[in-house]
Every structure is written in C-alpha cells, then in structure tokens.
CSV table of C-alpha atoms and ligand atoms in Angstrom, one decimal:
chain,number,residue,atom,x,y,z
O,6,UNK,CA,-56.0,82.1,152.1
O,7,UNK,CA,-56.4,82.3,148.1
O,8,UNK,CA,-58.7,79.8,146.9
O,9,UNK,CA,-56.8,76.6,145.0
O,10,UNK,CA,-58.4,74.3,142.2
O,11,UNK,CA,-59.1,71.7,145.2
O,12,UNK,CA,-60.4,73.9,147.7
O,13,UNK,CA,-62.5,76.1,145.8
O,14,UNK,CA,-65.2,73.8,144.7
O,15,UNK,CA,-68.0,74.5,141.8
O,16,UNK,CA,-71.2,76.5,142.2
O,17,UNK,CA,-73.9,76.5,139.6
O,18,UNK,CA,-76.1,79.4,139.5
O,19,UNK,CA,-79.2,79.4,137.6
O,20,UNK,CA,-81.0,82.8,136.9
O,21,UNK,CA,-78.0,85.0,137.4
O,22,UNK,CA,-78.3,87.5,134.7
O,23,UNK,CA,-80.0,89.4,137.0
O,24,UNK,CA,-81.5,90.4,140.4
O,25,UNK,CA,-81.2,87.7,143.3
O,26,UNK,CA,-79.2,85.3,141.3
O,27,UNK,CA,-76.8,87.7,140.4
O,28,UNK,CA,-75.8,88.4,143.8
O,29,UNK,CA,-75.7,84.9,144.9
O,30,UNK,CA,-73.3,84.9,142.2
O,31,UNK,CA,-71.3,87.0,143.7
O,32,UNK,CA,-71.5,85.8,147.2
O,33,UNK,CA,-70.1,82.5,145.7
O,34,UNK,CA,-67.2,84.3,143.9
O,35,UNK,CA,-67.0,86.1,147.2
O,36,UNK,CA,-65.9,82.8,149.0
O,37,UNK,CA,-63.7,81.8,145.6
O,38,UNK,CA,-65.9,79.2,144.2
O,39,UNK,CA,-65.9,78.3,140.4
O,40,UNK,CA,-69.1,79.3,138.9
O,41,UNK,CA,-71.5,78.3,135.9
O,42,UNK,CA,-73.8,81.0,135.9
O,43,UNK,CA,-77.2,80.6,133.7
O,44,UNK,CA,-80.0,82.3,132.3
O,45,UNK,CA,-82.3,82.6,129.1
O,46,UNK,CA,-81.1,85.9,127.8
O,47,UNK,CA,-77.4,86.7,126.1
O,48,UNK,CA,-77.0,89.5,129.3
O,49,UNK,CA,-75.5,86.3,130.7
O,50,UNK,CA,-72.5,87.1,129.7
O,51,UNK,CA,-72.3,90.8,130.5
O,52,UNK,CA,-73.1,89.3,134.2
O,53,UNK,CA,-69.9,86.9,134.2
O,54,UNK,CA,-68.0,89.8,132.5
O,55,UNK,CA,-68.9,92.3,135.6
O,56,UNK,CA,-69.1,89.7,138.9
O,57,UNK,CA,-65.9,90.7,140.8
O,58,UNK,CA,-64.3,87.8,140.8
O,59,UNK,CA,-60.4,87.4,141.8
O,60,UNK,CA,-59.0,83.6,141.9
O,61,UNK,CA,-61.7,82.0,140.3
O,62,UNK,CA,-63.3,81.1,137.1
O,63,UNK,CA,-66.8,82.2,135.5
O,64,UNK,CA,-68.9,80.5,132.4
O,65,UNK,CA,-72.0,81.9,131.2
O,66,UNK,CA,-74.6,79.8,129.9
O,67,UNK,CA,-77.5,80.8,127.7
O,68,UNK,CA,-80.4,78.4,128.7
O,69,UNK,CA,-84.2,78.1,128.7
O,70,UNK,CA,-84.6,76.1,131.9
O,71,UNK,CA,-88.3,75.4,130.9
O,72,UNK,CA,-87.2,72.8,128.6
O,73,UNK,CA,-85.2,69.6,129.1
O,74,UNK,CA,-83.1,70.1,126.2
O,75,UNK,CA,-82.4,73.9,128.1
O,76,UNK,CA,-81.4,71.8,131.3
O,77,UNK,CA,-79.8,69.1,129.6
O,78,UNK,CA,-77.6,72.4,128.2
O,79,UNK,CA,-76.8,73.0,131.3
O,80,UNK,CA,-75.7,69.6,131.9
O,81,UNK,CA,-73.7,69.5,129.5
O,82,UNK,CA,-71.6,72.7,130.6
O,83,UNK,CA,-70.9,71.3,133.7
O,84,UNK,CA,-68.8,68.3,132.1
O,85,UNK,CA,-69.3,66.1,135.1
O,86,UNK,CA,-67.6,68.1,137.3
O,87,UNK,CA,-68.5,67.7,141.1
O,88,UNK,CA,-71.4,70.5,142.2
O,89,UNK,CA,-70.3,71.4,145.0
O,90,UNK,CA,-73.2,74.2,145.5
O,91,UNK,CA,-76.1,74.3,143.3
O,92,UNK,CA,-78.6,77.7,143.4
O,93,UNK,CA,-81.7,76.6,141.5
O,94,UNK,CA,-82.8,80.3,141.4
O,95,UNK,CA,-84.1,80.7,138.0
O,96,UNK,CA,-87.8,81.6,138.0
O,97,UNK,CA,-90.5,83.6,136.9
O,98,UNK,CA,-93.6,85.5,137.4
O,99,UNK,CA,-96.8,86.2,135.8
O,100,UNK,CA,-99.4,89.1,136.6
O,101,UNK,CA,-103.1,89.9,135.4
O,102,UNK,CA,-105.9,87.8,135.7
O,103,UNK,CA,-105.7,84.2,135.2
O,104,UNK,CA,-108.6,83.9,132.9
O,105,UNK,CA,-106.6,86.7,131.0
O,106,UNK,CA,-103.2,85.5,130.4
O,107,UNK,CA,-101.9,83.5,127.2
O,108,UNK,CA,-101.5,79.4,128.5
O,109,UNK,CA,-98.5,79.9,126.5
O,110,UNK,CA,-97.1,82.2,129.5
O,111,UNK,CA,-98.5,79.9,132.3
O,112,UNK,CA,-97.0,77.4,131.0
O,113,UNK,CA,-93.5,78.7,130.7
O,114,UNK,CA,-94.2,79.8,134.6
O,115,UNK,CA,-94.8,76.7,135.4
O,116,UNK,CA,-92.0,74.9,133.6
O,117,UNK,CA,-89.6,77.6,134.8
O,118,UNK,CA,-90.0,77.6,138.2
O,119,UNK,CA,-91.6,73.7,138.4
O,120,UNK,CA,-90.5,71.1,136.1
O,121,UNK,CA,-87.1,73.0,134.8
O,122,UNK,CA,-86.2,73.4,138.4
O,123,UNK,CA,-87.2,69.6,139.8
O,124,UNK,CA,-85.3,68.4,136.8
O,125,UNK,CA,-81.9,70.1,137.4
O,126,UNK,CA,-82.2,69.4,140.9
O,127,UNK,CA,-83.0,65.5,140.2
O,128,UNK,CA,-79.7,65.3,138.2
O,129,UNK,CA,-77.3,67.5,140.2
O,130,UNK,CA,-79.0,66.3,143.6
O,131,UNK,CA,-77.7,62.4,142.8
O,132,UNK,CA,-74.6,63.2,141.7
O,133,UNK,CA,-73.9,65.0,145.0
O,134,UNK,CA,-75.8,62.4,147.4
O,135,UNK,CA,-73.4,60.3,145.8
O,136,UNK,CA,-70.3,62.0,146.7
O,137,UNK,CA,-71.8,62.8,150.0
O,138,UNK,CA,-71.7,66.0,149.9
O,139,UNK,CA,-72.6,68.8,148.9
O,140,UNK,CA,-75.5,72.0,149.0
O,141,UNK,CA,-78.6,73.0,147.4
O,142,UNK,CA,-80.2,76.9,147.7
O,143,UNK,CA,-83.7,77.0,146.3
O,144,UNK,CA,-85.2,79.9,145.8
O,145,UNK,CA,-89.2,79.6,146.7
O,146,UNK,CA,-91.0,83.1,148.3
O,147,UNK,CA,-93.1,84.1,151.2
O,148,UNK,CA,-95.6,83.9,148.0
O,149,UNK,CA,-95.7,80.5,148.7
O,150,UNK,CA,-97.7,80.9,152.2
O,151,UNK,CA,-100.7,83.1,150.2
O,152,UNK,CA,-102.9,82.6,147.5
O,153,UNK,CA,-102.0,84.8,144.7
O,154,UNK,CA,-105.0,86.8,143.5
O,155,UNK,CA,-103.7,88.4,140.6
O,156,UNK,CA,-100.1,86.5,140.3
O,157,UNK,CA,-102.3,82.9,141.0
O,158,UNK,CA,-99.6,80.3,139.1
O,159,UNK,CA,-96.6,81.9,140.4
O,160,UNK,CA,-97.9,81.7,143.9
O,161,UNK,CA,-98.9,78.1,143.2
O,162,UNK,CA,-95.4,77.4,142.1
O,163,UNK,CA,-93.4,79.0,144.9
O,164,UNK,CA,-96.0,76.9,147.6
O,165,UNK,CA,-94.8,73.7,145.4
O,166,UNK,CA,-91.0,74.9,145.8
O,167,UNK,CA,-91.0,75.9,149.3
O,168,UNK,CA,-92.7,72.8,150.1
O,169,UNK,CA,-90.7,70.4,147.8
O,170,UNK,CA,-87.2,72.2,149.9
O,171,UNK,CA,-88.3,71.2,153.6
O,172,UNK,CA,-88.8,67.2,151.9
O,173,UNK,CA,-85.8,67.2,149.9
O,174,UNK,CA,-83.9,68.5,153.3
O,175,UNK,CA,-85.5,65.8,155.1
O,176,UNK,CA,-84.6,63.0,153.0
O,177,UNK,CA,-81.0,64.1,152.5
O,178,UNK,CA,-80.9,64.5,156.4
O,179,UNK,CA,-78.0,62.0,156.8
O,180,UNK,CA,-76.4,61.9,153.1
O,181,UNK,CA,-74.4,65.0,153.9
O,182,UNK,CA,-76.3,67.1,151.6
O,183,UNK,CA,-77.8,70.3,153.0
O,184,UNK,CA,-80.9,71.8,151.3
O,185,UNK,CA,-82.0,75.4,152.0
O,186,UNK,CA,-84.9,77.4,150.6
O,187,UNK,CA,-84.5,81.1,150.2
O,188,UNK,CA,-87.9,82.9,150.8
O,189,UNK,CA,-87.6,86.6,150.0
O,190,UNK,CA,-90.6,88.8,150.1
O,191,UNK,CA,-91.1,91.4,147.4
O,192,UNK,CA,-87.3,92.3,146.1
O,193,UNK,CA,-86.0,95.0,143.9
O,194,UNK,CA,-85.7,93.2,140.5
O,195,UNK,CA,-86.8,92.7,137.2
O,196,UNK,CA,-88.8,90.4,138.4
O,197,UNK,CA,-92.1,92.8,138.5
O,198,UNK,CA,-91.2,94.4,134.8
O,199,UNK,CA,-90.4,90.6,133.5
O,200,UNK,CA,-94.1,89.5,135.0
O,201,UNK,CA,-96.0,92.5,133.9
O,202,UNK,CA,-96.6,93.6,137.1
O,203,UNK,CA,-95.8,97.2,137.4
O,204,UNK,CA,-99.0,98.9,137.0
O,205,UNK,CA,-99.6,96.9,140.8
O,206,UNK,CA,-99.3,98.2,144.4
O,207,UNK,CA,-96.7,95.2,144.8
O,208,UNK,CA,-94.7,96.6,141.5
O,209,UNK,CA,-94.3,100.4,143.0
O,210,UNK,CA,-93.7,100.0,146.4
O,211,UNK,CA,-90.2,99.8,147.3
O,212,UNK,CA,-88.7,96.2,147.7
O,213,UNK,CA,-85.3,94.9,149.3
O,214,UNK,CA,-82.6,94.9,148.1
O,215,UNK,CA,-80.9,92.0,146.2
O,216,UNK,CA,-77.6,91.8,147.2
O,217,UNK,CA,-78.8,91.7,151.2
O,218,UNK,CA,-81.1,89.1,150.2
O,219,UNK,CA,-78.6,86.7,148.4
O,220,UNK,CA,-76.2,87.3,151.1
O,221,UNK,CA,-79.3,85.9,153.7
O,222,UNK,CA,-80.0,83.1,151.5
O,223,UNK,CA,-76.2,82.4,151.1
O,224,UNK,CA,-75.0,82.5,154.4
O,225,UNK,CA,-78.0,80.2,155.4
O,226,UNK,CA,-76.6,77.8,152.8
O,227,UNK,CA,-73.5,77.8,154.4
O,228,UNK,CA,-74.6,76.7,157.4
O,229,UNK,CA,-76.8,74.3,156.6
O,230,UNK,CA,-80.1,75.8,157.7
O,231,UNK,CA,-83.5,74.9,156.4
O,232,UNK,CA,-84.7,78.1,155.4
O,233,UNK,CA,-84.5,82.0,155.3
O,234,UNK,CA,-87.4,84.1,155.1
O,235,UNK,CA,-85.6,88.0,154.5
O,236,UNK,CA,-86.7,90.7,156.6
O,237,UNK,CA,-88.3,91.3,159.9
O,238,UNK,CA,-91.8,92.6,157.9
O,239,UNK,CA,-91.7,89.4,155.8
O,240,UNK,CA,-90.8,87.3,158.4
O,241,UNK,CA,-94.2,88.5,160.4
O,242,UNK,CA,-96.1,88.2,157.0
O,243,UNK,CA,-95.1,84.5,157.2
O,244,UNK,CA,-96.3,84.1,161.0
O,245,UNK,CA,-99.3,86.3,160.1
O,246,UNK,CA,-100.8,84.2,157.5
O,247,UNK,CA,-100.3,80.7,158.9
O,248,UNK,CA,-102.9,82.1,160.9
O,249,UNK,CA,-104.7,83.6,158.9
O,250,UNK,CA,-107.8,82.1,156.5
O,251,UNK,CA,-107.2,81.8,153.0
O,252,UNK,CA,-110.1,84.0,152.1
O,253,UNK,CA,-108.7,86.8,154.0
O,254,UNK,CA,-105.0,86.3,152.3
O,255,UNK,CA,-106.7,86.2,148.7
O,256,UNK,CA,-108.2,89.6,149.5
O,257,UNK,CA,-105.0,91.1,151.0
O,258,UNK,CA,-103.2,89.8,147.8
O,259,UNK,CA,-105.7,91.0,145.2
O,260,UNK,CA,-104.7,94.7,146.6
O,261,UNK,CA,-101.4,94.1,146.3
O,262,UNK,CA,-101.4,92.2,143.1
O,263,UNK,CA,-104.4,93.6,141.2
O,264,UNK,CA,-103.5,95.7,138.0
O,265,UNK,CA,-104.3,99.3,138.5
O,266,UNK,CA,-105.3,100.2,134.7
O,267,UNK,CA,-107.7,96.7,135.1
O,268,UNK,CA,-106.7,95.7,131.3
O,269,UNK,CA,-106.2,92.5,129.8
O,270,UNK,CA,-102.9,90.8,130.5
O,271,UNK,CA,-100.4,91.3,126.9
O,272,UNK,CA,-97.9,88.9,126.8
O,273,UNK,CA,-94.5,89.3,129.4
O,274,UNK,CA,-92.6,87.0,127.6
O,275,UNK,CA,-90.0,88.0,124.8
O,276,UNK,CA,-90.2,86.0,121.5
O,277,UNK,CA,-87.7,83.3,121.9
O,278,UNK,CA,-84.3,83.2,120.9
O,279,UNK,CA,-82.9,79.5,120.9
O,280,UNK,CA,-79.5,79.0,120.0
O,281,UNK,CA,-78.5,76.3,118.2
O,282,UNK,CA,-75.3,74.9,120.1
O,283,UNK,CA,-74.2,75.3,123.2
O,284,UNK,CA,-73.4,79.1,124.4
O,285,UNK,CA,-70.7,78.8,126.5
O,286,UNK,CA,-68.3,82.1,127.4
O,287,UNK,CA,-65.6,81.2,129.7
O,288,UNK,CA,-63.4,84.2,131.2
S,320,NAP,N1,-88.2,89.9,143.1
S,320,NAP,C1,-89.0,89.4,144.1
S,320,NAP,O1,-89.8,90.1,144.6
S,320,NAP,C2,-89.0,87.9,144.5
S,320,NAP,C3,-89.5,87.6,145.7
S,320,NAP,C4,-89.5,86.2,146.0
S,320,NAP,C5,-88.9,85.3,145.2
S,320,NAP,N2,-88.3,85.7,144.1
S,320,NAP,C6,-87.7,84.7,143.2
S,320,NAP,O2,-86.3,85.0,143.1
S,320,NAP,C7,-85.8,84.4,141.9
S,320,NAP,C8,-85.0,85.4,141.1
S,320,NAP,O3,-85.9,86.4,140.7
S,320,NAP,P1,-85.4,87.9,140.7
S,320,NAP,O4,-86.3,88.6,141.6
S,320,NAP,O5,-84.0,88.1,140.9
S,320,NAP,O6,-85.9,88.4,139.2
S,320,NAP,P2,-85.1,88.6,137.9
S,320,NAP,O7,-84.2,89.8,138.1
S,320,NAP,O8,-86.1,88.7,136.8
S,320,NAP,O9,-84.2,87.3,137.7
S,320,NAP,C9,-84.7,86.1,137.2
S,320,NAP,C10,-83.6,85.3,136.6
S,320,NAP,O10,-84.1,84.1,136.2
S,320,NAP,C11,-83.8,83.9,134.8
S,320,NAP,N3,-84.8,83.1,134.1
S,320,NAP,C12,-86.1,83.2,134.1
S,320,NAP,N4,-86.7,82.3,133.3
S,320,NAP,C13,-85.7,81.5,132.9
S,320,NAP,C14,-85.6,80.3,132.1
S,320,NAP,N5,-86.7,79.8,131.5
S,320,NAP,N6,-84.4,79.8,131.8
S,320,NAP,C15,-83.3,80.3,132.3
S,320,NAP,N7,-83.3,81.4,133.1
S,320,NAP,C16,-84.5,82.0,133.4
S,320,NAP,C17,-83.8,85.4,134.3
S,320,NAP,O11,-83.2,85.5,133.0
S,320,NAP,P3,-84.0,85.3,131.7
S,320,NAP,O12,-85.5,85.4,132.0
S,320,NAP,O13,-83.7,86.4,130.8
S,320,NAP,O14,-83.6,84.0,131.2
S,320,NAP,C18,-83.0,86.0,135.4
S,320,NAP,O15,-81.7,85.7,135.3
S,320,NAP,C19,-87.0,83.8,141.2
S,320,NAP,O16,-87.2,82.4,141.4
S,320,NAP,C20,-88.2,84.6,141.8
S,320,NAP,O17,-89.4,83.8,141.7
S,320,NAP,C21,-88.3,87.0,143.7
C-alpha cells in the first residue's frame, strides 16, 4: 500500500551522514516514513540526495549535536511536527590514551554521545509521551559492558547510554512509548577513522556490516523490544563479560584498542564549520 501523509508518520535520524545512521535511514524510508536526517558535516545532504526513497520526503540538517544551540537546530527543523520515530544515533569515538588526548576532544565525546543525546531525547521524548505514542532507537554498544582501555570515554559513554535506554523503557512502560537500544559490536564505519583508531587491532579487523545492523536495530524498534545486541560473537561477548572481572575486560580491551605505533593521540576532530542559520535541504 503506498504510504499517505497520515499514515506515513515522521522519523528523525540523527548521525545519518554515514555508517549505522545512514542505514537506519533507509530502513525508515524503506517503510515510507518522512525523515529529518542530521549530522555535523555538509555530506548530509549528499546522504538525503542518495537514500532510495519513493513516496516520501527527506530534509538534511547540518548540526553539531554537542551543543544546545545544535539541538535546538534540530528542533527547529522539525516545526512541531509529531515524531513519530526518533534514532538518537549520532555519536562518536575517541582512541589513544586518555592522559594523551586534547580535553577539547573528550569533551566533544562526551557532549556528542551524552548531553546532546539526553537533550534531544528530553524534548522529543515529551512531546511523544504526550501523544501517547510513539518510538525511540538509541544507539549505545556492547562497549558499554567493558572498560575501554584505550577508547576509556567512549566506553564510559555508551555504559551511560545503554543504561539510560533500559530506564527510559521502563518508565515509558505504559505511556505507549517504546524505547529500544541498539548495541552493535565493532561495525564497518567511519567510526574507527573519525576516532583515530585505525592503527588498532579493533580498527583492522573486519567489522559488520551497517546496513545488517540498522536493519537489527530497526526491526527491534518495530516491535517494541528492549534491546538488540548484533551478531552471535557479540552477543556471547555480552554474556562473556557480565561474568567476567573488570580487570580481565580492561586487559582484553587494551589489545584490542591499544595503538600499534604507541604515539601520542593528534586531534580526530575537524576544525569546526558552524553555520550561521539554519541548513535545511528539502528534496
Ligand atoms: N562502528 C562501530 O563499530 C560502532 C559500534 C557500536 C556502536 N556504534 C555507534 O553507532 C553510532 C553511529 O556510528 P557509526 O559507526 O555509524 O559511525 P560514523 O559512520 O562515524 O557515523 C557517525 C554519525 O554521527 C554523526 N555525528 C558525530 N558527531 C556528531 C555531532 N556532534 N553532531 C551531529 N552529528 C554527529 C557523524 O557525522 P559528523 O561527525 O560529520 O557530524 C555521522 O553521521 C554511534 O553512536 C557509535 O557510537 C558504532
């Protein structure tokens, strides 16, 4: 049945440039939902230009998420409109030593994946517990069960995320709200590149593949489930180190994480571009 302006509801993508958010992008065209799709980088626009998209609408949005005014952006773009499904997928990662990396850098982390994420989800979340209804995907990691020698604030901030999902879920039990975290393990993205990472184990081993795991983290939306961990080996990693002391995981990450060439960490973050009004390309 072709989707109709009443039927087809509104998703909101964040991170969707590239990588996982991309393909969650497209498996929400895919069911002919309207989509806002964000990042921090003008590619956002060569992404709503090549989604396959038949009935439905796209707008990119250039955003820094890490800051309220970036959020409030996005806010903005969404004109009121009811969210009908909201992927808070936007984040980032950040290799080398801790001791070795710019704050500037943690910080951004932190705000990326932490506060940028919380607020986005603070102002969409009430909108949609108020219409009773409505669904949340956010994206948190199997990072989030180990301590991450080597990656040590990202790991921090997916454990925040993947625990903030389950008691978010849990409050919204009866407004008719479902939320769902998305835990992939180590994924064939920009991600590593983006956090500096590729002089590691973890950056040149080969990773899953996006589209499969948006399509797991989507279809577990759909139906309402609390979360997804991809992958039979990632899905053991999980069971394994619940288990498992956190001296040993530390160790285990540290080979996976720890930078071949042992150099200092230079700075993974492109000079900021911010844009002075709203960005906005509608197709
Ligand atoms: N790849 C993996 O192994 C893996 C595993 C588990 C979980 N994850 C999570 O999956 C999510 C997607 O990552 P990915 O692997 O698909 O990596 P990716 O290809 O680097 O995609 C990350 C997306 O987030 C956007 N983004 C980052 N910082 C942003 C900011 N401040 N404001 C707006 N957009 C921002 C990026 O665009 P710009 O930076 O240009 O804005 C890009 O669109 C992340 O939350 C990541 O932590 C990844």
């Amino acid at each position: 049945m072709p989707a109709t302006a009443s039927t087809r509801g509104l998703a909101v993508v964040t991170g969707a440039s590239t990588g996982i958010g991309y393909h969650l992008a497209q498996c929400c065209a895919d069911h002919g939902m309207d989509l806002i799709i964000v990042a921090d980088e003008p590619q956002i626009d060569a992404a709503a230009k090549s989604l396959h998209v038949e009935t439905t609408t796209v707008e990119a949005v250039v955003a820094d998420l890490s800051t309220p005014a970036g959020v409030d952006k996005l806010i903005a773009a969404i004109r009121g409109r009811a969210v009908h499904v909201l992927c808070a997928n936007a984040g980032r990662g950040l290799g080398h030593a801790f001791l070795d990396q710019a704050f500037g850098d943690i910080e951004h982390v932190v705000e990326t994946n932490v506060t940028g994420t919380l607020y986005l989800l603070h102002h969409v979340g009430r909108a949609m517990r108020e219409r009773g209804e409505g669904r949340i995907l956010i994206t948190g990691s199997i990072a989030g069960f180990m301590p991450g020698t080597y990656q040590a604030v990202y790991n921090g901030t997916k454990a925040f995320l993947d625990s903030f999902a389950f008691a978010l879920r849990h409050e919204l039990r009866d407004s008719g709200v479902s939320v769902t975290c998305l835990m992939p393990g180590a994924t064939e993205t920009e991600f590593f590149e983006r956090a500096n990472m590729l002089d590691t184990r973890i950056g040149q081993e080969k990773k899953a593949d996006p589209a499969e795991v948006a399509r797991l983290g989507f279809d577990a939306m759909m139906r309402g489930e609390g979360d997804v961990i991809t992958g039979w080996q990632n899905k053991l990693r999980a069971a394994i180190a619940m288990i498992t002391p956190s001296d040993v995981l530390a160790e285990q990450h540290r080979r996976m994480a720890e930078p071949m060439s042992g150099g200092a960490a230079p700075s993974p973050v492109a000079p900021r571009i911010d844009s002075p009004s709203s960005h906005t390309t509608t197709r």
